[in-house]
């Protein structure tokens, strides 16, 4: 690779510093389609920091875990 070793070390140190700050913050806002945000969320869970969040994916998970009824090619939740 064309990058000097000291520049690589600086980038890694910045990465770890950002991860530490975001994992220890009181609040984190991010998208679950981002690997970075997923990593931060997992680190926060390991540290015991849980914050409820709303995502459209929650609705999908509910649809998959609750009884669903097939009608005209669509799934509808029993509520």
Coordinates of N, CA and C in Angstrom, one line a residue:
X1 N 0.8 -1.2 0.0 CA 0.0 0.0 0.0 C 0.9 1.2 0.0
X2 N 0.4 2.3 -0.5 CA 1.1 3.5 -0.7 C 1.1 4.4 0.5
X3 N 0.4 4.0 1.6 CA 0.3 4.9 2.8 C 1.4 4.6 3.8
X4 N 2.1 5.6 4.3 CA 3.1 5.4 5.3 C 2.5 4.8 6.6
X5 N 3.3 4.1 7.3 CA 2.9 3.4 8.5 C 2.3 4.4 9.6
X6 N 3.0 5.6 9.7 CA 2.5 6.6 10.7 C 1.2 7.2 10.4
X7 N 0.9 7.3 9.1 CA -0.5 7.8 8.7 C -1.5 6.7 9.0
X8 N -1.2 5.4 8.7 CA -2.1 4.4 9.1 C -2.4 4.4 10.6
X9 N -1.4 4.5 11.4 CA -1.6 4.6 12.8 C -2.4 5.7 13.2
X10 N -2.3 6.9 12.6 CA -3.1 8.0 12.9 C -4.6 7.8 12.6
X11 N -4.8 7.2 11.4 CA -6.2 6.9 11.0 C -6.8 5.9 12.0
X12 N -6.1 4.8 12.4 CA -6.6 3.9 13.4 C -6.9 4.5 14.7
X13 N -6.0 5.4 15.2 CA -6.2 6.1 16.4 C -7.4 6.9 16.4
X14 N -7.7 7.7 15.3 CA -8.9 8.5 15.1 C -10.1 7.6 15.1
X15 N -10.1 6.5 14.5 CA -11.2 5.5 14.4 C -11.6 5.1 15.8
X16 N -10.6 4.6 16.6 CA -10.8 4.1 17.9 C -11.3 5.3 18.9
X17 N -10.8 6.5 18.7 CA -11.2 7.6 19.5 C -12.7 7.9 19.2
X18 N -13.1 7.9 17.9 CA -14.5 8.2 17.6 C -15.4 7.1 18.2
X19 N -14.9 5.9 18.1 CA -15.7 4.7 18.6 C -15.9 4.9 20.1
X20 N -14.8 5.2 20.8 CA -14.9 5.4 22.3 C -15.9 6.5 22.6
X21 N -15.8 7.7 22.0 CA -16.6 8.8 22.3 C -18.1 8.5 22.0
X22 N -18.4 7.9 20.8 CA -19.8 7.6 20.5 C -20.3 6.5 21.4
X23 N -19.6 5.5 21.7 CA -20.1 4.4 22.6 C -20.4 4.9 24.0
X24 N -19.7 5.9 24.5 CA -19.9 6.4 25.8 C -20.8 7.6 25.9
X25 N -21.3 8.1 24.8 CA -22.2 9.2 24.7 C -23.5 8.9 25.4
X26 N -24.2 9.9 25.8 CA -25.6 9.7 26.4 C -26.6 9.3 25.3
X27 N -26.4 9.8 24.1 CA -27.3 9.5 23.0 C -26.6 9.3 21.7
X28 N -27.1 8.3 20.9 CA -26.5 8.1 19.6 C -27.6 8.0 18.6
X29 N -27.5 8.7 17.5 CA -28.5 8.7 16.4 C -27.7 8.2 15.2
X30 N -28.3 7.1 14.6 CA -27.7 6.6 13.4 C -28.6 5.7 12.6
X31 N -28.2 5.2 11.5 CA -29.0 4.3 10.7 C -28.5 2.9 10.9
X32 N -29.4 1.9 10.8 CA -29.0 0.5 11.0 C -28.5 -0.1 9.7
X33 N -28.5 0.7 8.6 CA -27.9 0.2 7.4 C -26.4 0.5 7.3
X34 N -25.9 1.3 8.3 CA -24.5 1.6 8.3 C -23.8 0.7 9.3
X35 N -22.7 0.1 8.8 CA -21.9 -0.8 9.6 C -21.3 -0.1 10.8
X36 N -20.9 1.2 10.6 CA -20.4 2.0 11.7 C -21.4 2.1 12.8
X37 N -22.6 2.5 12.4 CA -23.7 2.7 13.4 C -24.0 1.4 14.2
X38 N -24.0 0.3 13.4 CA -24.2 -1.0 14.1 C -23.2 -1.3 15.1
X39 N -21.9 -1.0 14.7 CA -20.8 -1.3 15.6 C -21.0 -0.4 16.9
X40 N -21.3 0.8 16.7 CA -21.5 1.7 17.9 C -22.7 1.2 18.7
X41 N -23.8 0.8 18.1 CA -24.9 0.2 18.9 C -24.5 -1.0 19.7
X42 N -23.7 -1.9 19.1 CA -23.3 -3.1 19.8 C -22.4 -2.7 20.9
X43 N -21.5 -1.8 20.7 CA -20.6 -1.4 21.8 C -21.4 -0.8 23.0
X44 N -22.4 0.0 22.6 CA -23.3 0.6 23.6 C -24.0 -0.4 24.4
X45 N -24.5 -1.5 23.8 CA -25.2 -2.6 24.4 C -24.2 -3.3 25.4
X46 N -23.0 -3.5 25.0 CA -22.0 -4.2 25.8 C -21.7 -3.3 27.1
X47 N -21.7 -2.0 26.9 CA -21.5 -1.1 28.0 C -22.7 -0.9 28.9
X48 N -23.8 -1.5 28.5 CA -25.1 -1.4 29.3 C -25.9 -0.2 29.0
X49 N -25.6 0.5 27.9 CA -26.4 1.7 27.6 C -27.4 1.2 26.6
X50 N -28.7 1.3 27.0 CA -29.8 1.0 26.1 C -30.6 2.2 25.9
X51 N -30.9 2.5 24.7 CA -31.8 3.6 24.4 C -32.8 3.1 23.4
X52 N -34.1 3.2 23.7 CA -35.1 2.7 22.7 C -35.1 3.6 21.4
X53 N -35.3 2.9 20.3 CA -35.3 3.6 19.0 C -36.4 3.2 18.2
X54 N -36.8 4.0 17.2 CA -37.8 3.7 16.3 C -37.2 3.6 14.9
X55 N -37.5 2.5 14.3 CA -37.0 2.3 12.9 C -38.1 1.6 12.1
X56 N -38.2 1.7 10.8 CA -39.2 1.0 10.0 C -38.9 -0.5 10.1
X57 N -37.7 -0.9 10.4 CA -37.3 -2.3 10.5 C -38.1 -3.0 11.7
X58 N -38.4 -2.2 12.7 CA -39.2 -2.8 13.9 C -40.5 -3.3 13.4
X59 N -41.1 -2.6 12.5 CA -42.4 -3.0 11.9 C -42.2 -4.3 11.2
X60 N -41.2 -4.5 10.4 CA -40.9 -5.7 9.7 C -40.7 -6.9 10.7
X61 N -39.9 -6.6 11.7 CA -39.7 -7.7 12.7 C -41.0 -8.1 13.4
X62 N -41.8 -7.1 13.7 CA -43.1 -7.5 14.3 C -43.9 -8.4 13.3
X63 N -43.9 -8.0 12.0 CA -44.6 -8.8 11.0 C -44.1 -10.2 10.9
X64 N -42.8 -10.4 11.1 CA -42.3 -11.7 11.0 C -42.5 -12.6 12.3
X65 N -42.6 -11.9 13.4 CA -42.8 -12.7 14.7 C -44.2 -12.9 15.1
X66 N -45.1 -12.1 14.7 CA -46.5 -12.3 15.1 C -47.2 -13.1 14.0
X67 N -48.4 -13.6 14.4 CA -49.2 -14.4 13.4 C -49.5 -13.4 12.3
X68 N -49.4 -13.9 11.1 CA -49.8 -13.0 10.0 C -50.8 -13.8 9.1
X69 N -51.6 -13.1 8.4 CA -52.6 -13.7 7.5 C -52.3 -13.3 6.1
X70 N -52.3 -14.3 5.2 CA -52.0 -14.0 3.8 C -53.3 -13.7 3.1
X71 N -53.3 -12.6 2.4 CA -54.5 -12.1 1.7 C -54.0 -11.3 0.5
X72 N -54.4 -11.7 -0.7 CA -54.0 -11.0 -1.9 C -52.6 -10.7 -2.1
X73 N -51.7 -11.7 -1.7 CA -50.3 -11.5 -1.8 C -49.7 -10.6 -0.8
X74 N -50.4 -10.2 0.2 CA -49.8 -9.3 1.2 C -50.0 -9.9 2.6
X75 N -49.2 -9.5 3.5 CA -49.3 -10.0 4.9 C -49.9 -8.9 5.8
X76 N -50.9 -9.3 6.6 CA -51.5 -8.3 7.5 C -51.3 -8.8 8.9
X77 N -51.0 -7.9 9.8 CA -50.9 -8.3 11.2 C -52.2 -8.5 11.9
X78 N -52.3 -9.5 12.8 CA -53.5 -9.5 13.7 C -53.1 -8.6 14.8
X79 N -54.0 -7.7 15.1 CA -53.7 -6.7 16.2 C -54.8 -6.8 17.2

